[in-house]
Short mmCIF file of C-alpha atoms and ligand atoms in Angstrom, two decimals:
data_model
loop_
_atom_site.label_atom_id
_atom_site.label_comp_id
_atom_site.label_asym_id
_atom_site.label_seq_id
_atom_site.Cartn_x
_atom_site.Cartn_y
_atom_site.Cartn_z
CA MET A 1 160.31 152.53 -20.33
CA LYS A 2 162.69 155.33 -21.20
CA LEU A 3 162.19 156.88 -17.78
CA HIS A 4 162.87 153.55 -16.10
CA MET A 5 166.09 153.15 -18.02
CA GLN A 6 167.14 156.65 -16.99
CA ILE A 7 166.38 155.81 -13.38
CA LEU A 8 168.35 152.59 -13.53
CA ILE A 9 171.32 154.31 -15.14
CA ALA A 10 171.21 157.11 -12.58
CA LEU A 11 170.93 154.61 -9.75
CA GLY A 12 173.90 152.81 -11.23
CA LEU A 13 175.90 156.04 -11.19
CA GLY A 14 174.88 156.71 -7.59
CA ILE A 15 175.91 153.21 -6.67
CA LYS A 16 179.19 153.58 -8.55
CA ARG A 17 179.97 156.69 -6.54
CA ASN A 18 179.35 154.67 -3.37
CA TRP A 19 180.63 151.38 -4.74
CA HIS A 20 182.19 150.35 -1.43
CA ILE A 21 178.77 150.31 0.30
CA PHE A 22 177.25 148.42 -2.61
CA LEU A 23 180.10 145.93 -2.45
CA GLY A 24 179.36 145.57 1.28
CA ILE A 25 175.75 144.62 0.45
CA ILE A 26 176.69 142.14 -2.30
CA LEU A 27 179.47 140.48 -0.29
CA GLY A 28 177.17 140.51 2.74
CA ILE A 29 174.48 138.60 0.83
CA MET A 30 177.04 136.07 -0.45
CA PHE A 31 178.75 135.58 2.87
CA GLY A 32 175.40 135.43 4.69
CA ALA A 33 174.24 132.67 2.33
CA PHE A 34 177.48 130.81 3.01
CA LEU A 35 176.97 131.15 6.77
CA HIS A 36 173.39 129.97 6.42
CA VAL A 37 174.62 126.71 4.98
CA ASN A 38 177.79 126.36 7.04
CA SER A 39 177.04 127.54 10.52
CA HIS A 40 179.94 129.42 12.18
CA PRO A 41 178.63 130.88 15.43
CA ALA A 42 181.92 132.62 16.23
CA ILE A 43 182.05 134.43 12.88
CA LEU A 44 178.39 135.31 13.18
CA ALA A 45 179.02 136.78 16.62
CA VAL A 46 181.83 138.96 15.23
CA LEU A 47 179.60 140.13 12.35
CA THR A 48 176.75 140.92 14.71
CA PHE A 49 179.18 142.89 16.87
CA ILE A 50 180.50 144.94 13.93
CA GLY A 51 176.95 145.60 12.71
CA GLN A 52 175.89 146.73 16.17
CA VAL A 53 178.89 149.05 16.48
CA PHE A 54 177.89 150.73 13.22
CA ILE A 55 174.19 150.99 14.12
CA ARG A 56 174.88 152.27 17.63
CA LEU A 57 177.31 154.91 16.43
CA ILE A 58 174.86 156.20 13.89
CA GLN A 59 171.94 156.04 16.33
CA MET A 60 174.03 158.03 18.78
CA VAL A 61 173.72 161.16 16.66
CA VAL A 62 170.05 160.76 15.74
CA ILE A 63 168.37 162.46 18.72
CA PRO A 64 170.62 165.55 18.80
CA LEU A 65 170.35 165.69 15.02
CA VAL A 66 166.55 165.44 14.93
CA ILE A 67 166.14 168.10 17.62
CA SER A 68 168.61 170.54 16.09
CA ALA A 69 167.35 169.96 12.53
CA ILE A 70 163.72 170.60 13.48
CA VAL A 71 164.53 173.68 15.55
CA ILE A 72 166.64 175.15 12.73
CA GLY A 73 164.15 174.10 10.06
CA ILE A 74 161.11 175.60 11.72
CA THR A 75 162.74 178.77 13.02
CA SER A 76 164.32 179.45 9.63
CA VAL A 77 160.97 179.15 7.87
CA GLY A 78 159.97 182.00 10.12
CA ASP A 79 156.58 183.31 9.27
CA ASN A 80 153.42 181.56 10.21
CA LYS A 81 151.89 181.36 6.78
CA GLN A 82 154.92 179.82 5.14
CA LEU A 83 155.26 177.28 7.93
CA SER A 84 151.70 176.10 7.66
CA LYS A 85 152.07 176.01 3.87
CA PHE A 86 155.15 173.75 4.14
CA GLY A 87 153.52 171.66 6.85
CA THR A 88 150.29 171.16 4.91
CA LYS A 89 152.14 170.34 1.72
CA MET A 90 154.29 167.84 3.57
CA VAL A 91 151.31 166.05 5.11
CA VAL A 92 149.44 166.00 1.78
CA TYR A 93 152.45 164.70 -0.17
CA TYR A 94 153.32 162.04 2.39
CA GLY A 95 149.63 161.15 2.47
CA ILE A 96 149.38 160.72 -1.31
CA ILE A 97 152.44 158.47 -1.38
CA THR A 98 151.22 156.33 1.51
CA VAL A 99 147.71 155.97 0.07
CA MET A 100 149.32 154.79 -3.17
CA ALA A 101 151.44 152.30 -1.19
CA VAL A 102 148.51 150.68 0.63
CA SER A 103 146.42 150.63 -2.55
CA ILE A 104 149.20 148.85 -4.43
CA GLY A 105 149.71 146.45 -1.51
CA ALA A 106 146.01 145.62 -1.28
CA ALA A 107 145.57 145.27 -5.06
CA LEU A 108 148.59 142.99 -5.44
CA ALA A 109 147.69 140.87 -2.44
CA MET A 110 144.11 140.43 -3.67
CA LEU A 111 145.34 139.64 -7.17
CA MET A 112 148.16 137.24 -6.32
CA LYS A 113 146.57 135.77 -3.19
CA PRO A 114 149.85 134.92 -1.43
CA GLY A 115 148.02 133.71 1.69
CA LEU A 116 146.24 130.86 -0.02
CA GLY A 117 149.43 128.96 -0.68
CA ALA A 118 150.56 129.40 2.90
CA ALA A 119 147.40 128.20 4.61
CA ARG A 120 148.70 124.74 5.40
CA PHE A 121 151.85 126.16 6.95
CA ILE A 122 150.06 128.15 9.56
CA THR A 123 147.92 126.57 12.22
CA GLU A 124 144.51 125.90 10.75
CA ASN A 125 141.71 127.57 12.68
CA ALA A 126 137.99 127.73 12.45
CA ALA A 127 137.17 130.41 9.93
CA GLY A 128 133.64 130.85 11.30
CA GLU A 129 134.97 131.73 14.72
CA VAL A 130 137.25 134.29 13.16
CA GLN A 131 134.38 135.92 11.31
CA ALA A 132 132.27 136.19 14.42
CA SER A 133 134.86 138.08 16.41
CA VAL A 134 135.76 140.57 13.67
CA ALA A 135 133.09 143.09 14.65
CA THR A 136 133.91 143.04 18.38
CA ALA A 137 137.60 143.41 17.74
CA MET A 138 136.99 146.33 15.38
CA ALA A 139 135.09 148.13 18.12
CA GLN A 140 137.96 147.60 20.57
CA GLN A 141 140.34 148.95 17.96
CA GLN A 142 138.81 152.42 18.25
CA GLY A 143 139.94 152.67 21.86
CA ASN A 144 143.43 151.49 20.95
CA ILE A 145 143.87 154.19 18.35
CA GLY A 146 142.76 156.85 20.83
CA GLN A 147 145.35 155.61 23.31
CA LEU A 148 147.96 155.59 20.60
CA PHE A 149 147.43 159.25 19.85
CA LEU A 150 147.48 160.03 23.54
CA ASP A 151 150.87 158.35 23.74
CA PHE A 152 152.17 160.80 21.15
CA LEU A 153 151.87 163.61 23.68
CA PRO A 154 154.83 163.55 26.05
CA SER A 155 153.85 164.31 29.63
CA ASN A 156 157.56 164.56 30.32
CA PRO A 157 159.73 165.39 27.28
CA PHE A 158 162.89 164.40 29.17
CA HIS A 159 161.47 160.95 29.73
CA SER A 160 160.76 160.67 25.98
CA LEU A 161 164.34 161.76 25.31
CA ALA A 162 165.73 159.23 27.76
CA VAL A 163 163.81 156.33 26.29
CA GLY A 164 164.19 157.55 22.70
CA ASN A 165 160.47 157.79 21.92
CA MET A 166 160.88 159.56 18.59
CA VAL A 167 157.27 160.47 17.89
CA SER A 168 156.73 162.23 21.20
CA ILE A 169 160.18 163.84 21.01
CA ILE A 170 159.18 165.25 17.64
CA VAL A 171 155.81 166.47 18.90
CA PHE A 172 157.55 168.36 21.70
CA VAL A 173 160.35 169.76 19.53
CA VAL A 174 157.94 170.94 16.82
CA ILE A 175 155.90 172.82 19.44
CA LEU A 176 159.06 174.22 21.02
CA ALA A 177 160.41 175.30 17.63
CA ILE A 178 157.15 177.01 16.64
CA ALA A 179 157.23 178.87 19.96
CA LEU A 180 160.86 179.86 19.38
CA ALA A 181 159.92 181.15 15.94
CA ARG A 182 157.19 183.30 17.53
CA VAL A 183 159.31 184.91 20.25
CA GLY A 184 161.52 186.80 17.80
CA ASP A 185 165.15 187.75 18.30
CA VAL A 186 165.30 186.51 21.84
CA ASN A 187 165.56 182.99 20.35
CA ARG A 188 169.01 183.66 18.88
CA PRO A 189 171.12 181.97 21.60
CA VAL A 190 169.03 178.80 21.45
CA VAL A 191 168.96 178.69 17.66
CA SER A 192 172.72 179.33 17.44
CA PHE A 193 173.26 176.57 19.97
CA PHE A 194 171.30 174.13 17.83
CA GLU A 195 173.07 175.32 14.68
CA SER A 196 176.36 174.32 16.29
CA ILE A 197 174.94 170.98 17.42
CA PHE A 198 173.62 170.30 13.92
CA ALA A 199 176.96 171.09 12.27
CA ALA A 200 178.81 168.89 14.77
CA THR A 201 176.42 165.94 14.33
CA MET A 202 176.83 166.17 10.56
CA LYS A 203 180.58 166.05 11.02
CA ILE A 204 180.27 162.99 13.26
CA THR A 205 178.06 161.42 10.57
CA ASP A 206 180.85 161.89 8.01
CA TRP A 207 183.21 160.05 10.34
CA ILE A 208 180.77 157.23 11.02
CA MET A 209 180.22 156.79 7.29
CA LEU A 210 183.84 155.64 7.03
CA LEU A 211 182.47 152.48 8.62
CA ALA A 212 179.52 152.23 6.24
CA ALA A 213 180.91 149.48 4.01
CA PRO A 214 182.01 147.05 6.77
CA GLY A 215 178.91 147.96 8.79
CA VAL A 216 176.51 147.26 5.93
CA PHE A 217 178.44 144.10 5.04
CA ALA A 218 178.15 142.76 8.59
CA LEU A 219 174.47 143.67 8.93
CA THR A 220 173.52 142.15 5.58
CA ALA A 221 175.52 138.98 6.19
CA SER A 222 174.03 138.35 9.62
CA ALA A 223 170.52 139.07 8.28
CA VAL A 224 170.89 136.69 5.33
CA SER A 225 172.46 133.97 7.46
CA SER A 226 169.44 133.88 9.74
CA PHE A 227 166.83 133.27 7.03
CA GLY A 228 164.52 130.38 7.56
CA GLY A 229 165.50 128.58 4.37
CA GLU A 230 163.01 125.75 4.68
CA ILE A 231 160.05 128.04 4.99
CA PHE A 232 161.28 130.21 2.14
CA ALA A 233 159.47 128.30 -0.58
CA SER A 234 156.11 128.60 1.16
CA ILE A 235 156.52 132.28 1.75
CA SER A 236 158.00 133.09 -1.65
CA LYS A 237 154.69 134.32 -3.07
CA TYR A 238 154.32 136.72 -0.16
CA LEU A 239 157.86 137.93 -0.75
CA ALA A 240 157.16 138.29 -4.49
CA VAL A 241 154.10 140.48 -3.78
CA LEU A 242 156.23 142.69 -1.56
CA ILE A 243 159.07 142.99 -4.04
CA ILE A 244 156.68 143.89 -6.87
CA GLY A 245 154.91 146.40 -4.59
CA PHE A 246 158.14 148.06 -3.48
CA ALA A 247 159.41 148.16 -7.07
CA LEU A 248 156.17 149.82 -8.22
CA GLN A 249 156.56 152.47 -5.52
CA LEU A 250 160.18 153.14 -6.45
CA PHE A 251 159.95 152.96 -10.22
CA VAL A 252 156.41 154.06 -11.02
CA VAL A 253 154.75 155.93 -8.16
CA TYR A 254 157.64 158.21 -7.14
CA PRO A 255 158.69 159.11 -10.71
CA LEU A 256 155.06 159.91 -11.60
CA PHE A 257 154.62 161.82 -8.36
CA LEU A 258 157.72 163.91 -9.10
CA LYS A 259 156.59 164.47 -12.67
CA PHE A 260 153.18 165.59 -11.51
CA PHE A 261 154.15 167.73 -8.53
CA SER A 262 157.61 169.04 -9.45
CA ARG A 263 160.16 169.55 -12.21
CA ILE A 264 162.56 167.06 -10.67
CA SER A 265 163.50 163.82 -12.39
CA ALA A 266 163.47 160.73 -10.23
CA ALA A 267 166.66 159.61 -11.97
CA THR A 268 168.61 162.64 -10.75
CA LEU A 269 167.18 162.36 -7.26
CA TYR A 270 167.99 158.67 -6.93
CA SER A 271 171.52 159.23 -8.10
CA ALA A 272 171.84 161.94 -5.44
CA VAL A 273 170.51 159.86 -2.59
CA ALA A 274 171.78 156.38 -3.57
CA GLU A 275 174.11 156.34 -0.57
CA ALA A 276 171.22 156.90 1.85
CA MET A 277 169.15 154.26 0.04
CA MET A 278 171.89 151.66 0.46
CA VAL A 279 172.49 152.50 4.11
CA ALA A 280 168.73 152.32 4.71
CA PHE A 281 168.79 148.84 3.23
CA GLY A 282 171.75 147.81 5.37
CA THR A 283 170.56 149.25 8.68
CA ALA A 284 166.78 148.71 8.24
CA SER A 285 166.31 151.94 10.15
CA SER A 286 165.01 155.25 8.77
CA SER A 287 166.11 157.03 11.94
CA ALA A 288 169.63 155.68 11.79
CA THR A 289 169.83 156.65 8.12
CA LEU A 290 168.49 160.16 8.78
CA PRO A 291 171.86 161.90 9.21
CA LEU A 292 172.93 160.54 5.86
CA THR A 293 169.58 161.30 4.20
CA ILE A 294 169.92 164.94 5.26
CA ALA A 295 173.56 165.04 4.15
CA CYS A 296 172.77 163.60 0.69
CA CYS A 297 169.92 166.06 0.12
CA GLU A 298 171.73 169.13 1.37
CA LYS A 299 174.96 168.34 -0.40
CA ARG A 300 173.02 168.16 -3.63
CA GLY A 301 171.33 171.52 -3.26
CA ILE A 302 168.08 170.96 -1.36
CA SER A 303 167.93 173.86 1.08
CA HIS A 304 168.71 173.38 4.72
CA LYS A 305 165.33 174.90 5.53
CA ILE A 306 163.42 172.17 3.69
CA ALA A 307 165.75 169.24 4.42
CA SER A 308 165.90 169.91 8.13
CA PHE A 309 162.14 170.34 8.38
CA VAL A 310 160.77 167.66 6.06
CA LEU A 311 163.28 164.80 6.46
CA PRO A 312 163.27 164.31 10.26
CA LEU A 313 159.48 164.35 10.28
CA GLY A 314 159.43 162.00 7.31
CA ALA A 315 161.90 159.58 8.91
CA THR A 316 159.54 159.20 11.84
CA LEU A 317 156.07 159.63 10.41
CA ASN A 318 156.26 158.71 6.74
CA MET A 319 156.48 154.93 6.39
CA ASP A 320 154.88 154.10 3.07
CA GLY A 321 157.01 150.99 2.57
CA THR A 322 155.95 149.80 6.01
CA ALA A 323 152.30 150.57 5.24
CA LEU A 324 152.55 148.54 2.04
CA LEU A 325 154.05 145.60 3.91
CA GLN A 326 151.48 145.80 6.67
CA THR A 327 148.62 145.76 4.17
CA VAL A 328 150.07 142.76 2.35
CA ALA A 329 150.91 140.92 5.59
CA VAL A 330 147.44 141.37 7.06
CA ILE A 331 145.70 140.33 3.84
CA PHE A 332 148.11 137.38 3.65
CA LEU A 333 147.12 136.17 7.11
CA ALA A 334 143.44 136.86 6.44
CA GLN A 335 143.64 134.73 3.30
CA ALA A 336 145.48 132.02 5.18
CA TYR A 337 142.88 131.93 7.96
CA GLY A 338 139.91 132.20 5.64
CA VAL A 339 138.67 135.63 6.69
CA VAL A 340 136.28 136.93 4.03
CA LEU A 341 137.89 140.08 2.68
CA THR A 342 135.00 142.36 1.88
CA PRO A 343 135.80 145.67 0.15
CA PHE A 344 134.90 147.39 3.43
CA LEU A 345 137.35 145.25 5.40
CA ILE A 346 140.10 145.89 2.84
CA ILE A 347 139.57 149.64 3.12
CA GLN A 348 139.66 149.29 6.89
CA ILE A 349 142.94 147.39 6.68
CA CYS A 350 144.40 150.09 4.42
CA VAL A 351 143.34 152.92 6.72
CA LEU A 352 144.68 151.10 9.78
CA ALA A 353 147.94 150.37 7.95
CA ILE A 354 148.37 154.09 7.25
CA ILE A 355 147.83 154.86 10.94
CA ALA A 356 149.87 151.93 12.26
CA SER A 357 152.80 152.66 9.98
CA SER A 358 152.96 156.32 10.88
CA THR A 359 153.00 155.48 14.58
CA CYS A 360 155.91 153.08 14.23
CA ALA A 361 159.41 154.23 14.99
CA GLY A 362 162.07 154.26 12.29
CA ILE A 363 163.92 151.36 13.86
CA PRO A 364 164.37 147.75 12.78
CA GLY A 365 161.34 145.57 13.29
CA ALA A 366 158.97 148.33 14.38
CA GLY A 367 156.65 147.80 11.42
CA LEU A 368 155.94 144.19 12.16
CA ILE A 369 155.17 144.90 15.80
CA THR A 370 152.70 147.67 15.00
CA ILE A 371 150.90 145.26 12.67
CA ALA A 372 149.26 144.03 15.85
CA LEU A 373 147.13 147.17 15.74
CA ILE A 374 145.61 146.08 12.44
CA LEU A 375 145.49 142.38 13.23
CA ASN A 376 143.51 143.06 16.39
CA GLY A 377 140.87 144.44 14.12
CA MET A 378 140.76 141.20 12.12
CA GLY A 379 139.52 139.24 15.06
CA LEU A 380 142.16 136.51 14.90
CA SER A 381 142.58 134.43 18.05
CA PRO A 382 145.75 134.82 20.14
CA GLU A 383 146.98 131.43 18.84
CA GLN A 384 146.45 132.50 15.26
CA LEU A 385 148.22 135.77 15.92
CA VAL A 386 151.19 133.97 17.45
CA ALA A 387 151.38 131.49 14.57
CA GLY A 388 150.98 134.25 11.99
CA PHE A 389 153.64 136.43 13.57
CA ALA A 390 156.03 133.51 13.85
CA PHE A 391 155.55 132.84 10.18
CA LEU A 392 156.12 136.45 9.12
CA PHE A 393 159.17 136.75 11.36
CA THR A 394 161.02 134.15 9.32
CA ILE A 395 161.68 136.75 6.65
CA GLU A 396 161.23 139.85 8.76
CA ARG A 397 164.72 141.23 8.41
CA ILE A 398 164.92 141.13 4.62
CA THR A 399 161.48 142.70 4.24
CA ASP A 400 162.50 145.31 6.80
CA MET A 401 165.59 146.18 4.76
CA MET A 402 163.48 146.59 1.63
CA ARG A 403 160.66 148.59 3.22
CA THR A 404 163.15 150.88 4.95
CA LEU A 405 164.81 151.62 1.62
CA VAL A 406 161.35 152.58 0.31
CA ASN A 407 160.55 154.64 3.43
CA VAL A 408 163.76 156.63 3.15
CA THR A 409 163.49 157.15 -0.60
CA SER A 410 160.00 158.58 -0.27
CA ASP A 411 161.21 161.01 2.40
CA THR A 412 163.67 162.39 -0.13
CA VAL A 413 161.03 162.41 -2.90
CA VAL A 414 158.74 164.59 -0.79
CA ALA A 415 161.60 166.84 0.39
CA ALA A 416 162.76 167.32 -3.20
CA ALA A 417 159.24 168.05 -4.47
CA ILE A 418 158.61 170.66 -1.76
CA ALA A 419 162.05 172.21 -2.32
CA ASP A 420 161.27 172.46 -6.03
CA ASN A 421 157.81 173.95 -5.44
CA GLU A 422 159.17 176.52 -3.04
CA GLY A 423 162.26 177.52 -5.01
CA GLU A 424 164.44 175.99 -2.30
CA ILE A 425 166.72 173.93 -4.50
CA ASN A 426 170.01 174.77 -6.16
CA TYR A 427 169.71 173.08 -9.55
CA GLU A 428 173.37 173.58 -10.40
CA LEU A 429 174.26 171.31 -7.53
CA PHE A 430 171.28 169.04 -7.93
CA ASN A 431 171.94 168.26 -11.58
CA ASN A 432 175.67 167.81 -11.20
CA PRO A 433 176.75 164.52 -9.60
CA GLU A 434 180.37 165.67 -9.65
CA ALA A 435 179.48 168.56 -7.35
CA TYR A 436 178.84 166.06 -4.62
CA GLU A 437 182.45 164.94 -4.67
CA ASP A 438 183.64 168.56 -4.45
CA ILE A 439 181.67 169.49 -1.41
CA THR A 440 182.15 166.40 0.72
CA ASN A 441 184.28 167.41 3.70
N1 LIG B 1 162.53 149.62 9.89
C1 LIG B 1 161.59 150.54 9.35
C2 LIG B 1 162.19 151.90 9.24
O1 LIG B 1 163.02 152.26 10.01
C3 LIG B 1 160.34 150.61 10.15
C4 LIG B 1 159.67 149.27 10.05
O2 LIG B 1 159.99 148.39 10.83
O3 LIG B 1 158.86 149.10 9.14
O4 LIG B 1 161.84 152.65 8.37
#
């Protein structure tokens, strides 16, 4: 309880420091609710435009930022052993957090049974038929996962860059950066080049953040205005499961994780990264929030080496909030359609959710689309899938905002824990919220 109070107070302080963004969220919710009741297409169009301007500007710096951050991060780690130590630790930490997320999602969904209440709202289908096709669909799933991993490997990195395929960009850049680290001093021109690019993209991020409050206001308002109000009551149990799950991740799992694996208090970390958390909520995009996530961590003393290595990979691969949602959503639909959820099937859903979430890009809506990977395995008919998706889409945006906040927070939790373990954190900066004000600009 005491820890939770500390976290809330620290979050409050972080929010106070970035009160204008918080105000953007609150006013956005209020104005969005107003627009939901009183439709004003012209105002909505203006809000959507402002929101898009903000998102596009911030997305504009993401690819150069990711590439330069990874190159600098990996080449500055230098020696082989340290790199594999960081890499292994990162995968293990992200893994622990995501396993916790799917376990919480599955436990809550099985306990609260949100799907049962929704059954009559989704097209009723023959449960027996569903059962029969589960096994076949599971077998097909194997092939799909293989293809998915194949798609990670870019046959043409420039094509991946052009279409913004983050996972394959990252695969290429990590390999390139490891090679650069191996070739010794001859890498200096390239590394210096990326150091300049990184510094410039951070500067651009500072400028774009001047638009954070109106941008987040516009995005929140247009999201809230588009809620399917009528369906809200029927889906409220599903939403409640998600909110409880996300809250458990934020207020129980991460604090315990930090307590167990580091000397960092979640309260201090949350106060440091509150700005990134709020922008994650507003933009519903881990990738778009990445420049700010890195800025928050570095400005509060997490070394460049760790932040630029762990955060870009986390923003693309670590999606524990998404995995939690996917687990709950699939169990929700299974309950609605009368699929018998055996322990084996639940474990299968959890494993697939971990895979599906880590393959999804850090952009709005990606998590719901990749749910298809898990749903295929449930053996639902195309009609059921369409009806189920349509149902979940009614509150997609708000759940996206929440799961993205969770995704981004866990990236910083893992970065902070590794920085602490490796002596890569400046505690004077980290423990002093005022320091943040001094070093901005
Ligand atoms: N929007 C999420 C993110 O960027 C991904 C998702 O759709 O779940 O983190």
